[in-house]
């Protein structure tokens, strides 16, 4: 069952978009749980969640993490290129549109804050859950801090330069 609604999260009328909301039973989401578990296992096996690997990266002592991140960027670039070249559609037949992004100095500040947090805690949002899943429960503090930071940004978003 597909239901359409207007997304009113943007303040101006020109930014409003129509999105389709898919109403499914709860068990249709199990595929996302399975994908998350597989993603977490891959993170653990590739040592992406290793605090020591992350510290090696920020100290420029190892290529391991740069290779993984570089591979992901390369796959993303190729994927976006193929999507644009062949006009690939979603599984629901909708066209995929990639909006142009305007540069803002806030992106530099945000990237620096993110990088400092990553270097200090040894975790970024993706591996947080895998780290907790491996028993590193101290990372829960990092997760709560990430949630608090996201909330603060959302609260002040309209007052920040974009």
Coordinates of C-alpha atoms in Angstrom, one line a residue, residues 3-131:
X3 CA 0.3 6.6 0.5
X4 CA 1.4 10.1 -0.6
X5 CA 2.0 12.9 1.8
X6 CA 3.8 16.3 1.7
X7 CA 7.0 16.6 3.6
X8 CA 6.7 19.9 5.6
X9 CA 10.1 19.7 7.2
X10 CA 11.4 22.5 5.0
X11 CA 10.4 26.0 5.7
X12 CA 9.8 27.4 2.2
X13 CA 7.1 26.2 -0.1
X14 CA 9.5 25.8 -3.0
X15 CA 11.5 23.2 -1.1
X16 CA 8.4 21.0 -0.4
X17 CA 8.5 17.6 -2.0
X18 CA 6.1 14.8 -2.3
X19 CA 7.3 11.5 -1.1
X20 CA 5.7 8.1 -1.1
X21 CA 5.2 6.4 2.2
X22 CA 5.1 2.6 2.0
X23 CA 3.0 0.9 4.6
X24 CA 4.2 -2.6 5.3
X25 CA 4.1 -5.0 8.2
X26 CA 6.9 -4.9 10.7
X27 CA 8.5 -8.1 9.5
X28 CA 9.3 -6.5 6.1
X29 CA 12.0 -4.5 7.9
X30 CA 13.8 -7.7 8.9
X31 CA 15.8 -7.4 5.6
X32 CA 17.3 -4.2 6.9
X33 CA 18.2 -5.9 10.2
X34 CA 19.9 -8.6 8.2
X35 CA 21.8 -6.1 6.1
X36 CA 22.9 -4.2 9.2
X37 CA 24.2 -7.4 10.8
X38 CA 26.1 -8.3 7.7
X39 CA 27.5 -4.7 7.5
X40 CA 28.6 -5.0 11.1
X41 CA 30.3 -8.3 10.6
X42 CA 32.2 -6.9 7.6
X43 CA 33.2 -3.9 9.7
X44 CA 34.5 -6.2 12.5
X45 CA 36.4 -8.5 10.0
X46 CA 37.9 -5.6 8.1
X47 CA 39.0 -4.0 11.4
X48 CA 37.1 -0.8 10.5
X49 CA 35.8 -0.6 14.1
X50 CA 39.3 -1.0 15.6
X51 CA 40.2 2.0 17.7
X52 CA 43.9 1.2 17.0
X53 CA 43.3 1.2 13.2
X54 CA 41.6 4.6 13.5
X55 CA 44.4 6.0 15.6
X56 CA 46.9 4.7 13.0
X57 CA 45.0 6.5 10.3
X58 CA 45.0 9.8 12.1
X59 CA 48.7 9.5 13.0
X60 CA 49.4 8.7 9.3
X61 CA 51.0 5.4 10.4
X62 CA 49.0 3.0 8.2
X63 CA 47.2 2.9 4.8
X64 CA 44.6 0.4 6.0
X65 CA 41.7 2.8 6.7
X66 CA 42.6 5.2 3.8
X67 CA 42.4 2.2 1.5
X68 CA 38.9 1.2 2.8
X69 CA 37.6 4.8 2.7
X70 CA 39.2 5.4 -0.7
X71 CA 37.6 2.2 -2.0
X72 CA 34.2 3.3 -0.8
X73 CA 34.6 6.7 -2.4
X74 CA 35.6 5.1 -5.7
X75 CA 32.6 2.7 -5.6
X76 CA 30.3 5.6 -4.8
X77 CA 31.7 7.7 -7.7
X78 CA 31.3 4.8 -10.2
X79 CA 27.8 4.0 -8.9
X80 CA 26.6 7.6 -9.2
X81 CA 28.1 7.8 -12.7
X82 CA 26.3 4.7 -13.8
X83 CA 23.0 5.9 -12.2
X84 CA 23.3 9.2 -14.2
X85 CA 24.5 7.6 -17.4
X86 CA 21.8 4.9 -17.7
X87 CA 19.0 6.8 -15.9
X88 CA 18.6 4.0 -13.4
X89 CA 15.3 4.0 -11.5
X90 CA 14.4 2.9 -7.9
X91 CA 12.9 -0.5 -7.3
X92 CA 9.5 1.3 -7.4
X93 CA 10.2 2.7 -10.8
X94 CA 10.8 6.3 -9.7
X95 CA 13.6 8.3 -11.3
X96 CA 16.7 8.9 -9.1
X97 CA 17.6 12.5 -9.0
X98 CA 20.8 13.8 -7.5
X99 CA 20.5 17.4 -6.5
X100 CA 23.4 19.9 -7.0
X101 CA 25.0 20.9 -3.7
X102 CA 26.1 24.5 -2.9
X103 CA 29.4 24.8 -1.1
X104 CA 29.3 26.4 2.4
X105 CA 32.1 27.1 4.8
X106 CA 29.9 25.4 7.4
X107 CA 30.8 22.1 5.7
X108 CA 34.5 22.8 6.6
X109 CA 33.6 23.5 10.2
X110 CA 31.3 20.5 10.4
X111 CA 33.9 18.3 8.8
X112 CA 36.6 19.4 11.3
X113 CA 34.3 18.9 14.3
X114 CA 33.4 15.4 13.0
X115 CA 37.0 14.6 12.4
X116 CA 38.1 15.7 15.8
X117 CA 35.3 13.7 17.4
X118 CA 36.3 10.7 15.3
X119 CA 40.0 11.0 16.3
X120 CA 39.2 11.5 20.0
X121 CA 36.7 8.7 20.4
X122 CA 38.0 6.3 17.7
X123 CA 34.5 5.9 16.3
X124 CA 32.3 7.4 13.6
X125 CA 28.5 6.8 13.4
X126 CA 28.6 3.7 11.2
X127 CA 30.9 1.6 13.4
X128 CA 29.4 2.7 16.7
X129 CA 26.8 0.0 16.7
X130 CA 29.3 -2.7 15.6
X131 CA 31.6 -1.6 18.4

